[in-house]
XYZ file of N, CA and C in Angstrom:
714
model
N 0.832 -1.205 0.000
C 0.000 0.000 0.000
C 0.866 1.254 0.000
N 2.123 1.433 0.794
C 2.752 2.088 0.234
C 3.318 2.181 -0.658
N 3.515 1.764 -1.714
C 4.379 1.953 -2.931
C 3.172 2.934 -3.782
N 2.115 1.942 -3.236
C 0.637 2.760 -4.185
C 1.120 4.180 -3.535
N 0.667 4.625 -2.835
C 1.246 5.985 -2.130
C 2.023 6.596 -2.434
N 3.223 6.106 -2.695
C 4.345 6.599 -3.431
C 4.123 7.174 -4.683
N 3.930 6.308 -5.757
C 4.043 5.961 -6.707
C 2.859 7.389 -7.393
N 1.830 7.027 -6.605
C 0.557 8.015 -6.761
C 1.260 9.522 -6.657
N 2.414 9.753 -5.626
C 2.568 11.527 -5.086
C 3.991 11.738 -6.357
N 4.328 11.022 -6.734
C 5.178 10.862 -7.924
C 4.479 11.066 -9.267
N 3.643 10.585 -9.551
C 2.651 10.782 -10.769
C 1.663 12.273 -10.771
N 1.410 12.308 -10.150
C 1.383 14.180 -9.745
C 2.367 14.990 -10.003
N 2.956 14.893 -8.808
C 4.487 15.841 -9.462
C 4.543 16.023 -11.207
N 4.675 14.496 -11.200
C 5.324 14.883 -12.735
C 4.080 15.443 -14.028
N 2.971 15.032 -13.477
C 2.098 15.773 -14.314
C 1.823 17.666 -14.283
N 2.176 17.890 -12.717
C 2.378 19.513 -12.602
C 3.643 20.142 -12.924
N 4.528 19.290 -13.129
C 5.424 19.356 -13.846
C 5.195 19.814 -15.690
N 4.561 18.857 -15.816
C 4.428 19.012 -17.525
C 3.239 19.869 -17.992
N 2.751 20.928 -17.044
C 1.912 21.941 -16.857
C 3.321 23.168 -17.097
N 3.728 23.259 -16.665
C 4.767 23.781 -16.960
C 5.730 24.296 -18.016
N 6.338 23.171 -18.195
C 6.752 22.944 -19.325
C 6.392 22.762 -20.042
N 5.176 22.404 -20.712
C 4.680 21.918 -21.919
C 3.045 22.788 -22.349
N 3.587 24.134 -22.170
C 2.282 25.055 -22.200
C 2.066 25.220 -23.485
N 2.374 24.539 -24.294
C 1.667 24.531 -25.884
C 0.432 23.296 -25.956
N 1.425 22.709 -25.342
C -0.411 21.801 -25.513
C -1.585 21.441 -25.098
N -2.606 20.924 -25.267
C -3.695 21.557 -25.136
C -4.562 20.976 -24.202
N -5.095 21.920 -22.975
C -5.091 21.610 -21.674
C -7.096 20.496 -21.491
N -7.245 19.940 -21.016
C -8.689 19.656 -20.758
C -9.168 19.730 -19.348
N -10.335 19.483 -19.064
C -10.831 19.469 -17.905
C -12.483 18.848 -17.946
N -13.244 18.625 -16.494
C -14.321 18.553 -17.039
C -14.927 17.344 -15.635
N -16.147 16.966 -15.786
C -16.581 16.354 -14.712
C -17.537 15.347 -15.276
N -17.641 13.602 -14.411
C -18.403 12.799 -14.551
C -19.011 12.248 -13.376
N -20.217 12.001 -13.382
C -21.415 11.420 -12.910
C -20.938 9.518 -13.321
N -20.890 9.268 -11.569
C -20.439 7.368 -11.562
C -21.658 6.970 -11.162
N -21.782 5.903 -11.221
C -22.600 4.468 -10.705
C -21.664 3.378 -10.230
N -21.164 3.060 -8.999
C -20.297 2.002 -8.624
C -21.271 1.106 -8.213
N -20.351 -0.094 -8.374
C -21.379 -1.379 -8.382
C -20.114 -2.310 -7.669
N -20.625 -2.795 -6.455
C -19.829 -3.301 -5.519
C -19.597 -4.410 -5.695
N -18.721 -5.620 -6.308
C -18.335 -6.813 -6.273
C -17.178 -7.386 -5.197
N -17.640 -8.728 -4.864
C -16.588 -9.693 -3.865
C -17.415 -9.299 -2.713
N -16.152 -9.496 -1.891
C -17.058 -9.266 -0.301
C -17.692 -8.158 -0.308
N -17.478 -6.676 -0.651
C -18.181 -6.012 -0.623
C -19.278 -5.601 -0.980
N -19.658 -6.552 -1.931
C -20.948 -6.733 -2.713
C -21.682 -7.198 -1.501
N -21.249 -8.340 -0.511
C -22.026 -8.519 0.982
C -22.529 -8.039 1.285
N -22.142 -6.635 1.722
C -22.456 -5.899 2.456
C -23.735 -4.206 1.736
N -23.140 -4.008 0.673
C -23.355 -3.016 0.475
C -24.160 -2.734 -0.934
N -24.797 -2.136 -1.527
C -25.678 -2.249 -2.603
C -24.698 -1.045 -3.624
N -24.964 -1.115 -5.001
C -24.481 0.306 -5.982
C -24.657 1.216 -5.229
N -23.924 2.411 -5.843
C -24.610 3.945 -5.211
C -23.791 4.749 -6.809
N -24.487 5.881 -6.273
C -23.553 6.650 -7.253
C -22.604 7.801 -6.677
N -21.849 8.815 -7.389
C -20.502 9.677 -7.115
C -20.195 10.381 -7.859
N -19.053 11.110 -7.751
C -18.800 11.956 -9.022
C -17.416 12.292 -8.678
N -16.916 13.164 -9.894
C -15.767 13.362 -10.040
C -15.133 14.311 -11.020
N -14.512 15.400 -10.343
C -13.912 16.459 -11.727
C -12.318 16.315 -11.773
N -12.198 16.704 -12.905
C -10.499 16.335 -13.388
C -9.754 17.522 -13.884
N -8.703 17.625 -14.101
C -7.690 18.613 -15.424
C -6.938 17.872 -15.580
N -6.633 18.459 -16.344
C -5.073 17.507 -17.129
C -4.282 18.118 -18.163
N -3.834 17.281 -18.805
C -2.920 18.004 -20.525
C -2.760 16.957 -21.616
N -3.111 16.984 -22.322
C -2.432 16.094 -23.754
C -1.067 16.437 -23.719
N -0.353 15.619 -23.497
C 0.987 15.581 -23.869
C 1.599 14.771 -24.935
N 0.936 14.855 -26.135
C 1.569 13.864 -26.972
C 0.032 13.435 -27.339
N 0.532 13.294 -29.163
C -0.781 12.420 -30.145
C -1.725 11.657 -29.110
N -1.294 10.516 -28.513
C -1.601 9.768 -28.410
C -1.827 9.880 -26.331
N -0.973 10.827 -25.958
C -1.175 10.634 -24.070
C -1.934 11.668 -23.934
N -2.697 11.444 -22.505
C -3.197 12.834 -22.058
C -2.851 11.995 -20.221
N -2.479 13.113 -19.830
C -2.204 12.817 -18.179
C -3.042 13.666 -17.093
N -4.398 13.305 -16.372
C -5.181 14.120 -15.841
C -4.969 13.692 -14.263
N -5.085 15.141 -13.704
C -5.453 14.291 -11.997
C -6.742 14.936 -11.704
N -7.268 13.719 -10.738
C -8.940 14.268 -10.942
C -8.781 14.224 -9.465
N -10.448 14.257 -8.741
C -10.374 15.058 -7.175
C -12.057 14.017 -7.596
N -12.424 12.630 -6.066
C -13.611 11.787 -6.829
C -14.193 12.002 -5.304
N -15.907 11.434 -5.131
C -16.157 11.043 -3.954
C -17.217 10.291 -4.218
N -17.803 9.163 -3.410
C -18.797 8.456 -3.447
C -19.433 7.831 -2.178
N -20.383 7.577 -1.881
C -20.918 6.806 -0.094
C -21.615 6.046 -0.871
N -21.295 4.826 -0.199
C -22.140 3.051 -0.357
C -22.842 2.961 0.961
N -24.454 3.770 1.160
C -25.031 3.832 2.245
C -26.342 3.242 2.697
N -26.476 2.058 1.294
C -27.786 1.185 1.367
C -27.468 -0.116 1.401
N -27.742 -0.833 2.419
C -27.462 -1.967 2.820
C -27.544 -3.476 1.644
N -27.033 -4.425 1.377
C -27.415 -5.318 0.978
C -28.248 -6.145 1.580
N -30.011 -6.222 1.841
C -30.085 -6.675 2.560
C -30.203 -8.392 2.586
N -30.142 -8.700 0.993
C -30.199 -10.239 0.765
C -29.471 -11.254 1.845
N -28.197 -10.317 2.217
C -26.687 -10.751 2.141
C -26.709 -10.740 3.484
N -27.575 -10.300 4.150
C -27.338 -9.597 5.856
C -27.936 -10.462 6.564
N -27.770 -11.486 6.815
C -28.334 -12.428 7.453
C -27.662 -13.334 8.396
N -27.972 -13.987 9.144
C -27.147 -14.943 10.411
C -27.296 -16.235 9.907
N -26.429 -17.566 10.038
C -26.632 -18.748 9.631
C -26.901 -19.387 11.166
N -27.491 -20.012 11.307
C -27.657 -20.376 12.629
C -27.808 -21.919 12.565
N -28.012 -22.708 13.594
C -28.273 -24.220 13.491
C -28.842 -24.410 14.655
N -29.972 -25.010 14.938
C -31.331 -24.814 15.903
C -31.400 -26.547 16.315
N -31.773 -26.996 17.176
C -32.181 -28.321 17.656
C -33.737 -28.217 17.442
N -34.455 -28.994 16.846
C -36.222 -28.765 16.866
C -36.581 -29.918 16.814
N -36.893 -30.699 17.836
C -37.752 -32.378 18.134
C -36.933 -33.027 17.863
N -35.450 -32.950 18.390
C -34.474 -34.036 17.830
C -33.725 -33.617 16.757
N -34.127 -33.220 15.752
C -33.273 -32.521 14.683
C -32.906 -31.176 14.727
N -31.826 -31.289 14.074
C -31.248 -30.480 13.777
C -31.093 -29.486 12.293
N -31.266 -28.604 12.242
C -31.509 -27.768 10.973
C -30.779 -26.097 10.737
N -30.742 -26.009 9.813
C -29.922 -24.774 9.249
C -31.145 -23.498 9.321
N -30.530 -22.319 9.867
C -32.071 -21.223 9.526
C -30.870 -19.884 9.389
N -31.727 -19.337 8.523
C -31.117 -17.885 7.896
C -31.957 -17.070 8.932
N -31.272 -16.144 9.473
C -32.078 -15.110 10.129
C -32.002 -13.070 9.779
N -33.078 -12.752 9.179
C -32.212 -11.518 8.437
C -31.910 -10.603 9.952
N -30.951 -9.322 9.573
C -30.725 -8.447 10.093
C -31.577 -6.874 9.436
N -32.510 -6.796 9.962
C -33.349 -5.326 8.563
C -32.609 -4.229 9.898
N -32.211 -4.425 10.635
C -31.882 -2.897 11.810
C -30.328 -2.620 11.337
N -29.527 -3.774 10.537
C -28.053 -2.717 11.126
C -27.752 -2.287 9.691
N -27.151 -1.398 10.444
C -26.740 -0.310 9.124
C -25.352 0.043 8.974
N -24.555 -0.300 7.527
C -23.587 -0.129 7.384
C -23.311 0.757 5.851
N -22.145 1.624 6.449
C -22.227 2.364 5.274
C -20.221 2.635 4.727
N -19.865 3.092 3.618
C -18.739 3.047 3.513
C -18.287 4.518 2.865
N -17.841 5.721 3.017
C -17.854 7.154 2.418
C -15.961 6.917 1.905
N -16.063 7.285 0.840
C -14.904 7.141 0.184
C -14.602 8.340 -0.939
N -13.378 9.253 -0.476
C -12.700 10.461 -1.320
C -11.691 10.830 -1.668
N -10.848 10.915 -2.911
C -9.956 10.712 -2.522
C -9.026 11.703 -4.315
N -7.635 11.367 -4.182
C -7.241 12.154 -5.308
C -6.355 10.989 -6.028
N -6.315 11.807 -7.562
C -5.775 10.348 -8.329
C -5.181 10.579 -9.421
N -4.214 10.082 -9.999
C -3.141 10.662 -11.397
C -3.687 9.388 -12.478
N -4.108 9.520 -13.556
C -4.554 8.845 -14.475
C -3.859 9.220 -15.906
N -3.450 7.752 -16.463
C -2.688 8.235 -18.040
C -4.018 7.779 -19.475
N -4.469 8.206 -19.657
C -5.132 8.232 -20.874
C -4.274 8.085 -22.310
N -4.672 6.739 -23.110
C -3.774 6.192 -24.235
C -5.045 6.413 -25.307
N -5.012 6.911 -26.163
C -5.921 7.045 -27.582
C -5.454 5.543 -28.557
N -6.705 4.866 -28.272
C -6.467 3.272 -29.586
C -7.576 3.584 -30.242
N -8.227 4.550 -30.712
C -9.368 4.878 -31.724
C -9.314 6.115 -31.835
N -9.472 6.639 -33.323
C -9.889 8.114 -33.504
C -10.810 8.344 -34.583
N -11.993 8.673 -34.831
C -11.911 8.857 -36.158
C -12.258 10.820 -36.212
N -12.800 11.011 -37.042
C -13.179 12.946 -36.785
C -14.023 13.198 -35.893
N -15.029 12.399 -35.232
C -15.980 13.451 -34.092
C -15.879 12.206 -32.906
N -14.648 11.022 -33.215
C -14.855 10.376 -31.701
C -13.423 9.845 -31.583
N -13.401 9.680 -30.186
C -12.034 8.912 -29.887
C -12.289 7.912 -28.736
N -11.754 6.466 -28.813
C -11.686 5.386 -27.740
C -10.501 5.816 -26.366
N -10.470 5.656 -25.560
C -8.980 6.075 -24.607
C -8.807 4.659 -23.514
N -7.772 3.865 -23.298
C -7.654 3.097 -22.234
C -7.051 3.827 -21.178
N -7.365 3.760 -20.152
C -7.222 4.425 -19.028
C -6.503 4.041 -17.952
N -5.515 4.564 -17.066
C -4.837 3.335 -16.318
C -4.808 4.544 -15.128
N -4.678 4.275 -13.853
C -4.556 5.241 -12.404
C -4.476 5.495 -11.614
N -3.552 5.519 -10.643
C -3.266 5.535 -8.806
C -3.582 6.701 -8.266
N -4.640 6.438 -6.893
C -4.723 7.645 -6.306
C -4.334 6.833 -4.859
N -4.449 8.194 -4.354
C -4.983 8.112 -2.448
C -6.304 8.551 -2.340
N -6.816 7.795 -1.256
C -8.184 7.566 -0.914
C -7.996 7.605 1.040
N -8.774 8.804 1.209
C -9.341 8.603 2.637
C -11.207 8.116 2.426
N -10.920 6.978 3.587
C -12.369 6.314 3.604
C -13.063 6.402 5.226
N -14.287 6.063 5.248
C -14.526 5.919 6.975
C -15.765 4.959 6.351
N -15.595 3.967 7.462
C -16.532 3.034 7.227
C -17.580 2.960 8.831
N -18.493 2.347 8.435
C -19.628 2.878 9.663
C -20.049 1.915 9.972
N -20.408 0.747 10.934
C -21.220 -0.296 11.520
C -22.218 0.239 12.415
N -23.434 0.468 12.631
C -24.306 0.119 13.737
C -24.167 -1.075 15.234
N -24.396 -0.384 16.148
C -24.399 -1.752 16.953
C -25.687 -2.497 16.953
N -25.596 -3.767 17.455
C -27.060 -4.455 17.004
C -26.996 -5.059 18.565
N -28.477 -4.602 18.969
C -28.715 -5.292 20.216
C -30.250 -5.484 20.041
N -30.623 -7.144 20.316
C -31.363 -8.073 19.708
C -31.424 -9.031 20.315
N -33.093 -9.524 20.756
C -33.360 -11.140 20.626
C -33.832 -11.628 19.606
N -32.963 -12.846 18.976
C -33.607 -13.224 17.727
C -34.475 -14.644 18.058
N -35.841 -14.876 16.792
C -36.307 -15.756 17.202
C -36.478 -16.128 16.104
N -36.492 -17.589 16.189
C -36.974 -18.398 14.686
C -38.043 -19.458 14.975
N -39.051 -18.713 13.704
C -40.413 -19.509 13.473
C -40.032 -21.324 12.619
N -39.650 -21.864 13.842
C -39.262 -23.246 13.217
C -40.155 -24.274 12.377
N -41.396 -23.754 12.760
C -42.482 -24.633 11.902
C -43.510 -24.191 10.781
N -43.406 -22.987 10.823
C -43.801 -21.848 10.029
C -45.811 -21.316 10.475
N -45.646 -21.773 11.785
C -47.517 -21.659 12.322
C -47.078 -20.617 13.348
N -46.014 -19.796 13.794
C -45.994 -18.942 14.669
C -45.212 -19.682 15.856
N -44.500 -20.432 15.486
C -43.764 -21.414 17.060
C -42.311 -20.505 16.733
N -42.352 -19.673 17.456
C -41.063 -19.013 17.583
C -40.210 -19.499 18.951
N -38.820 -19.961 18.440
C -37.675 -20.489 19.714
C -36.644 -19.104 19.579
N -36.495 -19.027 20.539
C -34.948 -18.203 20.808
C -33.726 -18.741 20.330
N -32.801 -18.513 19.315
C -32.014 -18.139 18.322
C -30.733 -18.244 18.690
N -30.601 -16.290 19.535
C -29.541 -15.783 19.677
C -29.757 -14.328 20.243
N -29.138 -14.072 21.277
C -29.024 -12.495 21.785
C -28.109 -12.117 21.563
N -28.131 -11.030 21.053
C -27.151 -10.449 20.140
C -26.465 -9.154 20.785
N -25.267 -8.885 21.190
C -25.019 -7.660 22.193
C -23.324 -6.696 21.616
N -23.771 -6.304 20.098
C -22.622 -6.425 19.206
C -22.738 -4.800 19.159
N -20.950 -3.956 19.851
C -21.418 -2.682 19.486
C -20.906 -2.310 18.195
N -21.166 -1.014 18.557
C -20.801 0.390 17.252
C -19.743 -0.032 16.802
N -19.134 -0.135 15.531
C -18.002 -0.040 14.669
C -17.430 1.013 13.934
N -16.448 2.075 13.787
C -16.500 2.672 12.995
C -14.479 2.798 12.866
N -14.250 3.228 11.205
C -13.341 3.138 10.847
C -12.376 4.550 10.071
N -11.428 4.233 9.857
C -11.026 5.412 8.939
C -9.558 5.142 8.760
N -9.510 5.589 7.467
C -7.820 5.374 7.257
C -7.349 6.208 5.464
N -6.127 6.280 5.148
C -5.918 6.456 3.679
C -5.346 5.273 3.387
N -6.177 5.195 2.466
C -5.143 3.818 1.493
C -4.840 4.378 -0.438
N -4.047 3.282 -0.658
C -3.946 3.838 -2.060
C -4.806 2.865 -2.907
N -4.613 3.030 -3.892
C -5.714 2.306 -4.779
C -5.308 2.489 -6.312
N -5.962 1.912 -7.220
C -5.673 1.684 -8.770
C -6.984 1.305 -9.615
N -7.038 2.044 -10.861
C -8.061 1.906 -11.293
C -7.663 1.760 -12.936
N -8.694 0.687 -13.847
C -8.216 0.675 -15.304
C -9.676 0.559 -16.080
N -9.617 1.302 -17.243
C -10.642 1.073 -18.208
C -10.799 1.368 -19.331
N -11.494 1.946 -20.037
C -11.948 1.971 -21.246
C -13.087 3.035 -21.517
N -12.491 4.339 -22.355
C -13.510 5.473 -22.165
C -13.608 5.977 -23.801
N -14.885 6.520 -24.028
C -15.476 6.550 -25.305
C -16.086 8.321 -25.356
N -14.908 9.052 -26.041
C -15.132 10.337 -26.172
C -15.740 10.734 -27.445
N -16.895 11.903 -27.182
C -18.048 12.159 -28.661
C -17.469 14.047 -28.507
N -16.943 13.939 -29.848
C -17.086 15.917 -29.669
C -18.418 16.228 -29.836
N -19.175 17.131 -29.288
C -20.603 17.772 -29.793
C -20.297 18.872 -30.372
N -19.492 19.858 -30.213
C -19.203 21.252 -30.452
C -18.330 21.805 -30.266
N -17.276 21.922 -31.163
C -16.435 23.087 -30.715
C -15.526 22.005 -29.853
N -15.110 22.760 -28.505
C -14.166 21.693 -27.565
C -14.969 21.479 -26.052
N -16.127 21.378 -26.621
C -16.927 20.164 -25.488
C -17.448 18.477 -26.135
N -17.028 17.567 -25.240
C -17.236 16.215 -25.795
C -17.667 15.829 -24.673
N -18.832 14.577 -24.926
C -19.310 13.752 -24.186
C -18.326 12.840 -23.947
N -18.283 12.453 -22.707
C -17.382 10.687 -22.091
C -18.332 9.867 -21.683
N -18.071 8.740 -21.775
C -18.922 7.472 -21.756
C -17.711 6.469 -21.257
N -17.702 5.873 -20.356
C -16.884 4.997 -19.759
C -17.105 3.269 -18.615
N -16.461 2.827 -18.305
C -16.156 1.786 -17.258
C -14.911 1.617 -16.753
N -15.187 1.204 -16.063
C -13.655 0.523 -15.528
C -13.929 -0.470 -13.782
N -12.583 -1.099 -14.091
C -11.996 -1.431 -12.695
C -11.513 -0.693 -11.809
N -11.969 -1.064 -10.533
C -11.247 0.476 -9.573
C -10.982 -0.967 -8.165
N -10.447 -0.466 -7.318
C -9.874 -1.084 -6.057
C -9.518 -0.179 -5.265
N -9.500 0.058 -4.293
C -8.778 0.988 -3.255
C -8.432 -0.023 -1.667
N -7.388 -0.243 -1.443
C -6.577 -1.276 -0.587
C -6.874 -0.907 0.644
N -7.888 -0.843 1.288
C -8.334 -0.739 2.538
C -9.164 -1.861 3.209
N -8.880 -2.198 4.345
C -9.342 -3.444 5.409
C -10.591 -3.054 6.268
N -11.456 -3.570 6.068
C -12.704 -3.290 7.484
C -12.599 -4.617 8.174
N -13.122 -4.219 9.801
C -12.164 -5.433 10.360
C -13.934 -6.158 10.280
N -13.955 -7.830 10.497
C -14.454 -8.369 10.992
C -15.375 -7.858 12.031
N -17.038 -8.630 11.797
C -17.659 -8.788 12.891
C -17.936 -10.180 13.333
N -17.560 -10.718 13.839
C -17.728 -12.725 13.690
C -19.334 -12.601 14.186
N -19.410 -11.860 15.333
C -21.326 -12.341 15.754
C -22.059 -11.724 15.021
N -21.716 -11.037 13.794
C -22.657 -11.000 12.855
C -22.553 -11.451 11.667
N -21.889 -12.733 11.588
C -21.404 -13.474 10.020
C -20.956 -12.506 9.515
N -20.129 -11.339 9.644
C -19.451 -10.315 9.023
C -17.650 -11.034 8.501
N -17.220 -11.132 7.665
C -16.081 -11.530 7.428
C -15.211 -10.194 7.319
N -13.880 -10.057 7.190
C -13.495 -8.683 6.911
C -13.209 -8.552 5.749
N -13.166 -7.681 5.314
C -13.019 -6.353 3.940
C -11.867 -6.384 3.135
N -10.535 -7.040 2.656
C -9.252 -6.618 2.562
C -9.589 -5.775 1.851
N -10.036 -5.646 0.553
C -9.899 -4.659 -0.429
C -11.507 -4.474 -0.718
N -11.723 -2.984 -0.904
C -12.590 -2.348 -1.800
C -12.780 -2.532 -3.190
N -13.123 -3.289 -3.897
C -13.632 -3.794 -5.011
C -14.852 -3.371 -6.122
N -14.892 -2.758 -6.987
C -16.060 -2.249 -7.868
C -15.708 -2.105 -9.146
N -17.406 -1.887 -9.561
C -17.023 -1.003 -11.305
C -17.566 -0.128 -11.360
N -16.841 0.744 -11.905
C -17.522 2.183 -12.038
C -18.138 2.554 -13.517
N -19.507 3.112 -13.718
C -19.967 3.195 -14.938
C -20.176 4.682 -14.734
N -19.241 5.233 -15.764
C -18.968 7.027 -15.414
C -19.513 7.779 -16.879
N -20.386 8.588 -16.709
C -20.585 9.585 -18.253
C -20.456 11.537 -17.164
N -19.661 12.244 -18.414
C -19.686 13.502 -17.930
C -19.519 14.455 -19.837
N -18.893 15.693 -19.143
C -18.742 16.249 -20.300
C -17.461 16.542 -20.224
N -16.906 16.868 -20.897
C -15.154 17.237 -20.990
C -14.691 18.902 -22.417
N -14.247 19.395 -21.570
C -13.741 20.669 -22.258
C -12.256 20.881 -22.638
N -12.099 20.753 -23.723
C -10.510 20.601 -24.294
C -10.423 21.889 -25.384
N -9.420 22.367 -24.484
C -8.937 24.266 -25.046
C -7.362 24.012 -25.177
């Protein structure tokens, strides 16, 4: 995670660097509207949300453009499929498996952070261009658990025979840290006019941060932040 760190305050530099030096060519900027969509463990826990994000940068070359953008997003609606207890109950001798949901706890994940991205042109024709996208930022996150205090009961026969479960006496969680992170994709630029163009995009994103474990709530922990981001904005190139 540090090297990401590194590597990220290095890729800056050298892009404000080539602000500098390279004031002939031709600068962009501009902002997109995300939809992240949470996969792996974090898909567990947490449902899509959306975010946003504005950038500048420079074409440096036919084919490069080097932007650092400034992003933020909160994953603040629960999965609730996923939120459930596995339990194993004794009922007349047997023994049996029962899912028990959780609809009270609430977990949420707020994530912001800054990021150096190289943009490669593999399509052009006169009013569009393809770009693969590659990018390290730093990311401060805070992640949020509810405490859950609860008697649970399970309707073992399904006529209203409710047995006691589990009491549940699990507190507050909450987190925070910077981590670094990396993101890659594939973005689809439309000129409309002049030097405003539509972007149309995806990608892979990760940001290397740990949420710890809750064991009494079938909670596993977090290593990495995991998603895809489906991003459209407008972009201004002067």
């Amino acid at each position: 995670m540090k090297i990401l760190k590194y590597f990220s305050i290095l890729t800056i530099v050298v892009i404000l660097s080539n602000f500098k030096t390279n004031a002939q060519n031709d600068f962009v900027f501009g902002a997109n509207g995300s939809y992240f969509i949470p996969f792996g463990s974090l898909a567990e826990r947490l449902e899509p949300t959306i975010g946003g994000s504005f950038y500048f940068g420079m074409e440096t070359s036919e084919n490069w453009t080097w932007i650092g953008r400034v992003e933020y997003f909160k994953f603040n609606k629960e999965n609730k499929e996923k939120l459930f207890l596995k339990r194993k109950l004794t009922v007349n001798g047997i023994e049996s498996d029962y899912e028990i949901p959780l609809p009270d706890l609430k977990i949420s994940l707020e994530i912001a952070g800054i990021s150096a991205a190289a943009e490669y042109k593999v399509i052009e024709t006169n009013f569009m261009n393809v770009k693969a996208t590659f990018g390290f930022g730093l990311y401060k996150w805070f992640s949020k658990r509810s405490a859950y205090y609860d008697s649970l009961y399970i309707d073992t026969t399904g006529t209203g025979d409710f047995k006691l479960a589990e009491i549940l006496n699990v507190p507050a969680n909450s987190q925070t840290d910077w981590s670094g992170g990396f993101d890659l994709g594939l973005d689809i630029n439309v000129n409309v006019y002049g030097p405003m163009w539509i972007t149309t995009g995806a990608r892979y994103k990760t940001v290397v941060g740990e949420i710890w474990p809750a064991l009494d709530l079938d909670l596993e922990n977090i290593s990495t932040f995991q998603m895809f981001e489906i991003r459209a904005g407008v972009r201004i190139k002067l």
